[in-house]
mmCIF file of C-alpha atoms and ligand atoms in Angstrom:
data_model
loop_
_atom_site.group_PDB
_atom_site.id
_atom_site.type_symbol
_atom_site.label_atom_id
_atom_site.label_comp_id
_atom_site.label_asym_id
_atom_site.label_seq_id
_atom_site.Cartn_x
_atom_site.Cartn_y
_atom_site.Cartn_z
ATOM 1 C CA MET X 13 0.000 0.000 0.000
ATOM 2 C CA SER X 14 1.028 3.586 -0.587
ATOM 3 C CA GLU X 15 2.007 5.733 2.417
ATOM 4 C CA LYS X 16 -0.483 8.382 1.343
ATOM 5 C CA THR X 17 -4.186 7.741 1.743
ATOM 6 C CA ILE X 18 -5.598 7.070 -1.733
ATOM 7 C CA ALA X 19 -9.169 7.963 -2.666
ATOM 8 C CA LEU X 20 -11.250 7.429 -5.779
ATOM 9 C CA VAL X 21 -14.127 9.815 -6.442
ATOM 10 C CA THR X 22 -16.502 8.788 -9.231
ATOM 11 C CA GLY X 23 -18.004 11.556 -11.368
ATOM 12 C CA ALA X 24 -15.263 13.905 -10.174
ATOM 13 C CA ASN X 25 -14.903 16.018 -13.294
ATOM 14 C CA LYS X 26 -17.446 18.599 -12.126
ATOM 15 C CA GLY X 27 -20.025 19.583 -9.531
ATOM 16 C CA ILE X 28 -19.973 18.037 -6.072
ATOM 17 C CA GLY X 29 -17.577 15.257 -7.098
ATOM 18 C CA TYR X 30 -14.924 17.742 -8.167
ATOM 19 C CA GLU X 31 -15.160 19.501 -4.808
ATOM 20 C CA ILE X 32 -14.972 16.197 -2.923
ATOM 21 C CA ALA X 33 -11.755 15.462 -4.837
ATOM 22 C CA ALA X 34 -10.436 18.956 -4.040
ATOM 23 C CA GLY X 35 -11.330 18.624 -0.349
ATOM 24 C CA LEU X 36 -9.714 15.203 0.063
ATOM 25 C CA GLY X 37 -6.692 16.382 -1.938
ATOM 26 C CA ALA X 38 -6.318 19.380 0.387
ATOM 27 C CA ARG X 39 -5.819 16.867 3.222
ATOM 28 C CA GLY X 40 -2.715 15.609 1.462
ATOM 29 C CA TRP X 41 -4.431 12.543 0.018
ATOM 30 C CA LYS X 42 -3.729 11.182 -3.433
ATOM 31 C CA VAL X 43 -6.983 11.423 -5.396
ATOM 32 C CA GLY X 44 -8.190 9.448 -8.397
ATOM 33 C CA VAL X 45 -10.499 11.564 -10.533
ATOM 34 C CA GLY X 46 -13.016 9.086 -11.914
ATOM 35 C CA ALA X 47 -14.708 10.379 -15.073
ATOM 36 C CA ARG X 48 -15.938 8.892 -18.322
ATOM 37 C CA ASP X 49 -15.037 11.696 -20.734
ATOM 38 C CA ASP X 50 -11.288 11.986 -21.474
ATOM 39 C CA ALA X 51 -11.179 15.740 -22.048
ATOM 40 C CA ARG X 52 -13.356 16.649 -19.039
ATOM 41 C CA ARG X 53 -11.350 14.296 -16.822
ATOM 42 C CA GLU X 54 -7.971 15.669 -17.879
ATOM 43 C CA GLU X 55 -9.189 19.247 -17.452
ATOM 44 C CA ALA X 56 -10.284 18.471 -13.881
ATOM 45 C CA VAL X 57 -6.998 16.712 -13.088
ATOM 46 C CA GLU X 58 -5.015 19.688 -14.394
ATOM 47 C CA LYS X 59 -7.113 22.134 -12.348
ATOM 48 C CA LEU X 60 -6.679 20.080 -9.178
ATOM 49 C CA ARG X 61 -2.935 19.769 -9.763
ATOM 50 C CA ALA X 62 -2.687 23.527 -10.266
ATOM 51 C CA ASP X 63 -4.196 23.836 -6.769
ATOM 52 C CA GLY X 64 -1.544 21.495 -5.361
ATOM 53 C CA VAL X 65 -3.610 18.292 -5.291
ATOM 54 C CA ASP X 66 -1.863 14.973 -5.988
ATOM 55 C CA ALA X 67 -4.508 14.027 -8.553
ATOM 56 C CA PHE X 68 -4.531 11.383 -11.272
ATOM 57 C CA GLY X 69 -7.129 10.550 -13.883
ATOM 58 C CA VAL X 70 -9.150 7.331 -13.758
ATOM 59 C CA PRO X 71 -11.142 6.604 -16.947
ATOM 60 C CA LEU X 72 -14.440 5.351 -15.522
ATOM 61 C CA ASP X 73 -17.952 4.723 -16.756
ATOM 62 C CA VAL X 74 -19.744 3.097 -13.830
ATOM 63 C CA THR X 75 -22.239 1.390 -16.167
ATOM 64 C CA ASP X 76 -19.494 -0.546 -17.949
ATOM 65 C CA ASP X 77 -17.942 -3.699 -16.435
ATOM 66 C CA ALA X 78 -14.736 -3.461 -18.474
ATOM 67 C CA SER X 79 -14.259 0.201 -17.568
ATOM 68 C CA VAL X 80 -14.695 -0.462 -13.841
ATOM 69 C CA THR X 81 -12.362 -3.479 -13.948
ATOM 70 C CA ALA X 82 -9.719 -1.404 -15.746
ATOM 71 C CA ALA X 83 -10.147 1.357 -13.137
ATOM 72 C CA ALA X 84 -9.455 -1.137 -10.332
ATOM 73 C CA ARG X 85 -6.277 -2.225 -12.120
ATOM 74 C CA LEU X 86 -5.172 1.398 -12.479
ATOM 75 C CA LEU X 87 -5.782 2.047 -8.772
ATOM 76 C CA GLU X 88 -3.686 -0.997 -7.902
ATOM 77 C CA GLU X 89 -0.832 0.385 -10.032
ATOM 78 C CA GLN X 90 -1.189 3.714 -8.212
ATOM 79 C CA GLY X 91 -0.704 1.991 -4.833
ATOM 80 C CA GLY X 92 -4.153 0.703 -3.844
ATOM 81 C CA LEU X 93 -7.335 2.265 -2.504
ATOM 82 C CA ASP X 94 -8.383 3.413 0.962
ATOM 83 C CA VAL X 95 -11.506 5.450 0.289
ATOM 84 C CA LEU X 96 -14.140 5.065 -2.416
ATOM 85 C CA VAL X 97 -16.651 7.870 -2.937
ATOM 86 C CA ASN X 98 -19.492 6.770 -5.220
ATOM 87 C CA ASN X 99 -20.604 10.206 -6.323
ATOM 88 C CA ALA X 100 -21.491 9.707 -10.024
ATOM 89 C CA GLY X 101 -25.209 10.137 -10.506
ATOM 90 C CA VAL X 102 -27.911 11.109 -12.995
ATOM 91 C CA THR X 103 -31.539 12.144 -12.676
ATOM 92 C CA GLY X 104 -32.673 11.121 -16.165
ATOM 93 C CA GLY X 105 -34.231 14.585 -16.551
ATOM 94 C CA LEU X 106 -36.752 16.302 -14.247
ATOM 95 C CA PRO X 107 -39.630 16.450 -13.561
ATOM 96 C CA GLN X 108 -40.593 12.789 -13.937
ATOM 97 C CA ASN X 109 -44.317 12.264 -13.539
ATOM 98 C CA PRO X 110 -45.144 8.595 -12.880
ATOM 99 C CA THR X 111 -47.965 8.610 -15.423
ATOM 100 C CA GLU X 112 -45.703 9.811 -18.232
ATOM 101 C CA VAL X 113 -42.241 8.430 -17.455
ATOM 102 C CA SER X 114 -40.549 6.022 -19.838
ATOM 103 C CA VAL X 115 -39.146 2.784 -18.507
ATOM 104 C CA GLU X 116 -35.857 3.761 -20.202
ATOM 105 C CA THR X 117 -35.592 6.828 -17.966
ATOM 106 C CA MET X 118 -36.175 4.697 -14.878
ATOM 107 C CA ARG X 119 -33.640 2.154 -16.084
ATOM 108 C CA GLU X 120 -30.994 4.849 -16.702
ATOM 109 C CA ALA X 121 -31.344 6.205 -13.151
ATOM 110 C CA VAL X 122 -31.020 2.754 -11.616
ATOM 111 C CA GLU X 123 -28.173 1.726 -13.945
ATOM 112 C CA VAL X 124 -26.002 4.628 -12.819
ATOM 113 C CA ASN X 125 -27.229 5.402 -9.288
ATOM 114 C CA VAL X 126 -27.593 1.829 -8.035
ATOM 115 C CA PHE X 127 -26.015 -0.787 -10.298
ATOM 116 C CA GLY X 128 -23.081 1.543 -11.034
ATOM 117 C CA VAL X 129 -22.382 1.794 -7.314
ATOM 118 C CA VAL X 130 -22.624 -1.973 -6.776
ATOM 119 C CA ARG X 131 -20.348 -2.645 -9.760
ATOM 120 C CA THR X 132 -17.770 -0.128 -8.539
ATOM 121 C CA ILE X 133 -17.790 -1.274 -4.904
ATOM 122 C CA ASN X 134 -17.410 -4.933 -5.819
ATOM 123 C CA ALA X 135 -14.536 -4.226 -8.212
ATOM 124 C CA MET X 136 -12.738 -2.074 -5.628
ATOM 125 C CA LEU X 137 -13.344 -4.304 -2.579
ATOM 126 C CA PRO X 138 -10.167 -6.386 -2.938
ATOM 127 C CA LEU X 139 -8.149 -3.142 -2.797
ATOM 128 C CA LEU X 140 -10.198 -1.667 0.063
ATOM 129 C CA ARG X 141 -9.773 -4.848 2.116
ATOM 130 C CA ARG X 142 -6.003 -4.269 2.061
ATOM 131 C CA SER X 143 -6.340 -0.758 3.528
ATOM 132 C CA SER X 144 -5.949 -0.094 7.267
ATOM 133 C CA SER X 145 -8.877 2.403 7.340
ATOM 134 C CA PRO X 146 -11.152 1.646 4.408
ATOM 135 C CA ARG X 147 -14.201 3.827 3.850
ATOM 136 C CA ILE X 148 -16.998 3.823 1.295
ATOM 137 C CA VAL X 149 -19.263 6.822 0.820
ATOM 138 C CA ASN X 150 -22.359 6.512 -1.360
ATOM 139 C CA MET X 151 -23.834 9.827 -2.440
ATOM 140 C CA SER X 152 -27.541 9.610 -1.910
ATOM 141 C CA SER X 153 -30.158 12.351 -1.666
ATOM 142 C CA SER X 154 -32.699 13.346 0.919
ATOM 143 C CA VAL X 155 -35.347 12.766 -1.796
ATOM 144 C CA GLY X 156 -34.565 9.075 -1.324
ATOM 145 C CA SER X 157 -35.959 9.276 2.206
ATOM 146 C CA LEU X 158 -39.432 7.712 2.263
ATOM 147 C CA ALA X 159 -39.943 9.342 5.666
ATOM 148 C CA ARG X 160 -39.395 12.796 4.142
ATOM 149 C CA GLN X 161 -41.371 11.975 0.997
ATOM 150 C CA THR X 162 -44.400 11.086 3.131
ATOM 151 C CA ALA X 163 -43.984 13.653 5.915
ATOM 152 C CA THR X 164 -46.194 16.277 4.285
ATOM 153 C CA ASP X 165 -49.335 16.567 2.163
ATOM 154 C CA ASP X 166 -47.599 19.056 -0.149
ATOM 155 C CA PRO X 167 -46.597 16.879 -3.155
ATOM 156 C CA LEU X 168 -43.780 19.243 -4.125
ATOM 157 C CA ALA X 169 -42.336 19.847 -0.638
ATOM 158 C CA VAL X 170 -39.268 17.709 -1.345
ATOM 159 C CA GLY X 171 -38.837 18.848 -4.940
ATOM 160 C CA PRO X 172 -40.425 18.013 -8.295
ATOM 161 C CA LEU X 173 -42.011 14.613 -8.930
ATOM 162 C CA SER X 174 -39.141 12.273 -9.773
ATOM 163 C CA VAL X 175 -40.315 8.705 -10.157
ATOM 164 C CA ALA X 176 -36.987 7.593 -11.602
ATOM 165 C CA TYR X 177 -34.466 9.598 -9.561
ATOM 166 C CA SER X 178 -35.925 9.583 -6.014
ATOM 167 C CA PRO X 179 -36.655 5.836 -5.870
ATOM 168 C CA SER X 180 -33.202 5.130 -7.335
ATOM 169 C CA LYS X 181 -31.736 6.815 -4.250
ATOM 170 C CA THR X 182 -34.138 4.901 -1.968
ATOM 171 C CA TYR X 183 -32.887 1.726 -3.670
ATOM 172 C CA LEU X 184 -29.285 2.838 -3.141
ATOM 173 C CA ASN X 185 -30.053 3.409 0.545
ATOM 174 C CA ALA X 186 -31.472 -0.096 0.889
ATOM 175 C CA VAL X 187 -28.509 -1.606 -0.952
ATOM 176 C CA THR X 188 -26.068 0.255 1.307
ATOM 177 C CA ILE X 189 -27.723 -1.212 4.408
ATOM 178 C CA GLN X 190 -27.140 -4.696 2.977
ATOM 179 C CA TYR X 191 -23.443 -3.923 2.395
ATOM 180 C CA ALA X 192 -23.097 -2.580 5.943
ATOM 181 C CA LYS X 193 -24.540 -5.827 7.279
ATOM 182 C CA GLU X 194 -22.200 -8.039 5.267
ATOM 183 C CA LEU X 195 -19.145 -5.885 6.033
ATOM 184 C CA ARG X 196 -19.978 -5.422 9.735
ATOM 185 C CA ASP X 197 -17.035 -7.542 10.912
ATOM 186 C CA THR X 198 -14.496 -5.830 8.648
ATOM 187 C CA ASP X 199 -12.742 -2.452 9.007
ATOM 188 C CA ILE X 200 -14.813 -1.056 6.139
ATOM 189 C CA LEU X 201 -17.224 1.708 7.118
ATOM 190 C CA ILE X 202 -19.899 2.346 4.481
ATOM 191 C CA ASN X 203 -22.307 5.268 4.740
ATOM 192 C CA LEU X 204 -24.695 7.391 2.702
ATOM 193 C CA GLY X 205 -24.182 11.139 2.368
ATOM 194 C CA CYS X 206 -26.709 13.762 1.266
ATOM 195 C CA PRO X 207 -25.297 17.029 -0.024
ATOM 196 C CA GLY X 208 -28.405 19.230 0.230
ATOM 197 C CA PHE X 209 -29.818 21.164 -2.739
ATOM 198 C CA VAL X 210 -26.665 22.141 -4.609
ATOM 199 C CA ALA X 211 -26.307 24.323 -7.699
ATOM 200 C CA THR X 212 -24.934 21.930 -10.334
ATOM 201 C CA ASP X 213 -25.716 20.650 -13.832
ATOM 202 C CA LEU X 214 -27.933 18.006 -12.220
ATOM 203 C CA ASN X 215 -30.656 20.543 -11.456
ATOM 204 C CA GLY X 216 -29.886 23.289 -13.980
ATOM 205 C CA PHE X 217 -27.974 25.164 -11.249
ATOM 206 C CA ARG X 218 -31.180 25.873 -9.308
ATOM 207 C CA GLY X 219 -29.704 24.561 -6.038
ATOM 208 C CA VAL X 220 -29.081 26.933 -3.162
ATOM 209 C CA ARG X 221 -25.828 25.460 -1.819
ATOM 210 C CA THR X 222 -22.393 25.650 -3.442
ATOM 211 C CA PRO X 223 -20.707 22.443 -4.661
ATOM 212 C CA GLU X 224 -18.092 23.012 -1.949
ATOM 213 C CA GLU X 225 -20.833 22.984 0.701
ATOM 214 C CA GLY X 226 -22.372 19.924 -0.946
ATOM 215 C CA ALA X 227 -19.030 18.107 -0.718
ATOM 216 C CA ARG X 228 -18.760 18.504 3.063
ATOM 217 C CA ILE X 229 -20.785 15.478 4.126
ATOM 218 C CA ALA X 230 -18.851 13.156 1.797
ATOM 219 C CA ILE X 231 -15.561 14.476 3.163
ATOM 220 C CA THR X 232 -16.804 13.943 6.735
ATOM 221 C CA LEU X 233 -17.812 10.341 5.948
ATOM 222 C CA ALA X 234 -14.597 9.685 3.983
ATOM 223 C CA THR X 235 -12.496 10.750 6.960
ATOM 224 C CA LEU X 236 -14.420 8.970 9.755
ATOM 225 C CA PRO X 237 -12.368 7.592 12.636
ATOM 226 C CA ASP X 238 -12.095 3.793 12.949
ATOM 227 C CA ASP X 239 -14.889 3.734 15.554
ATOM 228 C CA GLY X 240 -17.183 5.800 13.303
ATOM 229 C CA PRO X 241 -20.656 4.731 12.209
ATOM 230 C CA THR X 242 -21.480 2.349 9.388
ATOM 231 C CA GLY X 243 -24.757 1.808 7.537
ATOM 232 C CA GLY X 244 -25.861 5.381 8.284
ATOM 233 C CA TYR X 245 -27.687 8.018 6.207
ATOM 234 C CA PHE X 246 -26.410 11.521 6.899
ATOM 235 C CA GLU X 247 -26.602 15.165 5.912
ATOM 236 C CA ASP X 248 -24.468 17.919 7.463
ATOM 237 C CA ALA X 249 -26.974 18.373 10.301
ATOM 238 C CA GLY X 250 -26.915 14.682 11.259
ATOM 239 C CA PRO X 251 -28.816 11.462 10.531
ATOM 240 C CA ILE X 252 -31.738 11.539 8.061
ATOM 241 C CA PRO X 253 -34.858 9.473 8.773
ATOM 242 C CA TRP X 254 -35.118 6.591 6.289
HETATM 243 N N1 LIG U 305 -27.038 18.700 -6.896
HETATM 244 C C1 LIG U 305 -27.874 18.359 -5.931
HETATM 245 O O1 LIG U 305 -28.680 19.185 -5.448
HETATM 246 C C2 LIG U 305 -27.859 16.977 -5.379
HETATM 247 C C3 LIG U 305 -28.751 16.684 -4.331
HETATM 248 C C4 LIG U 305 -28.755 15.413 -3.778
HETATM 249 C C5 LIG U 305 -27.876 14.452 -4.254
HETATM 250 N N2 LIG U 305 -27.019 14.739 -5.287
HETATM 251 C C6 LIG U 305 -26.110 13.668 -5.739
HETATM 252 O O2 LIG U 305 -24.779 14.118 -5.737
HETATM 253 C C7 LIG U 305 -24.023 13.435 -6.754
HETATM 254 C C8 LIG U 305 -23.293 14.461 -7.621
HETATM 255 O O3 LIG U 305 -24.252 15.247 -8.294
HETATM 256 P P1 LIG U 305 -23.953 16.693 -8.876
HETATM 257 O O4 LIG U 305 -25.048 17.552 -8.415
HETATM 258 O O5 LIG U 305 -22.536 17.101 -8.657
HETATM 259 O O6 LIG U 305 -24.232 16.389 -10.441
HETATM 260 P P2 LIG U 305 -23.422 16.740 -11.768
HETATM 261 O O7 LIG U 305 -22.769 18.073 -11.688
HETATM 262 O O8 LIG U 305 -24.395 16.476 -12.868
HETATM 263 O O9 LIG U 305 -22.283 15.629 -11.785
HETATM 264 C C9 LIG U 305 -22.590 14.273 -11.956
HETATM 265 C C10 LIG U 305 -21.300 13.525 -12.227
HETATM 266 O O10 LIG U 305 -21.611 12.135 -12.435
HETATM 267 C C11 LIG U 305 -20.953 11.734 -13.638
HETATM 268 N N3 LIG U 305 -21.584 10.564 -14.250
HETATM 269 C C12 LIG U 305 -22.856 10.435 -14.698
HETATM 270 N N4 LIG U 305 -23.028 9.214 -15.245
HETATM 271 C C13 LIG U 305 -21.833 8.571 -15.133
HETATM 272 C C14 LIG U 305 -21.366 7.287 -15.509
HETATM 273 N N5 LIG U 305 -22.148 6.404 -16.143
HETATM 274 N N6 LIG U 305 -20.078 6.941 -15.201
HETATM 275 C C15 LIG U 305 -19.278 7.823 -14.570
HETATM 276 N N7 LIG U 305 -19.650 9.068 -14.220
HETATM 277 C C16 LIG U 305 -20.913 9.428 -14.495
HETATM 278 C C17 LIG U 305 -20.999 12.966 -14.517
HETATM 279 O O11 LIG U 305 -20.067 12.832 -15.582
HETATM 280 P P3 LIG U 305 -20.282 13.600 -17.015
HETATM 281 O O12 LIG U 305 -19.747 14.989 -16.840
HETATM 282 O O13 LIG U 305 -19.506 12.751 -17.951
HETATM 283 O O14 LIG U 305 -21.769 13.591 -17.300
HETATM 284 C C18 LIG U 305 -20.586 14.008 -13.500
HETATM 285 O O15 LIG U 305 -19.214 13.993 -13.283
HETATM 286 C C19 LIG U 305 -25.044 12.598 -7.524
HETATM 287 O O16 LIG U 305 -25.013 11.262 -7.055
HETATM 288 C C20 LIG U 305 -26.384 13.251 -7.177
HETATM 289 O O17 LIG U 305 -27.465 12.355 -7.264
HETATM 290 C C21 LIG U 305 -26.994 15.978 -5.849
#
């Protein structure tokens, strides 16, 4: 293993993922910038390096087995992996009314937001198991909280109808609980982070928080002490009701 802590952030070429990479890099960590587009990835790596981050590019499409397998090999060459932040995500376009949505839109959200996370975790697990303080952070959303979705009679209180995106995050939450159960007797802490409503491409920059603010919870969960929580669902203010 490398002496430096090594992290991989998926979807790190822009938005919240870029700021997670910048924040972990500012701690002196070596950071893999996972991104599917070559030009956007290299631009992000160059920007991070210009700010003093020990960044390297990791070609990565989380929907593609071969791409994820190749990314794991690259990480191994770079010295291993201590912290995986599954940040890559898509909405499939909003709003998504249940009576009008296409199955393709629902499939796209699940492919990236759920299956992409499972594929990436399972490919990276052999590396994470070799780390002394392995952490996995899955970027969820508070719209994935069924408790919040049902807490009010106002149908738009937690944002626009999103029958593909919101349930994909609920699914991710449920999947993360299963991982936490299986990994309970290992050193791996796996948690869900919610960034708040952040101004990024994902929502046409309508969010009210900055990407840097949105990155905070992932950085907190990526840097948990060894006796930190696992299987939790958190925003900056604390645990979110499921
Ligand atoms: N913004 C919010 O208010 C908000 C709220 C709650 C949760 N979140 C979550 O936070 C995470 C980051 O979102 P964001 O707001 O920063 O969105 P963003 O600016 O749209 O960034 C999304 C990132 O995911 C990447 N990505 C999408 N599909 C991918 C794939 N198949 N393989 C690899 N990378 C892929 C994108 O790459 P390309 O540039 O190549 O498309 C991009 O780097 C997401 O999981 C999102 O659901 C965001």
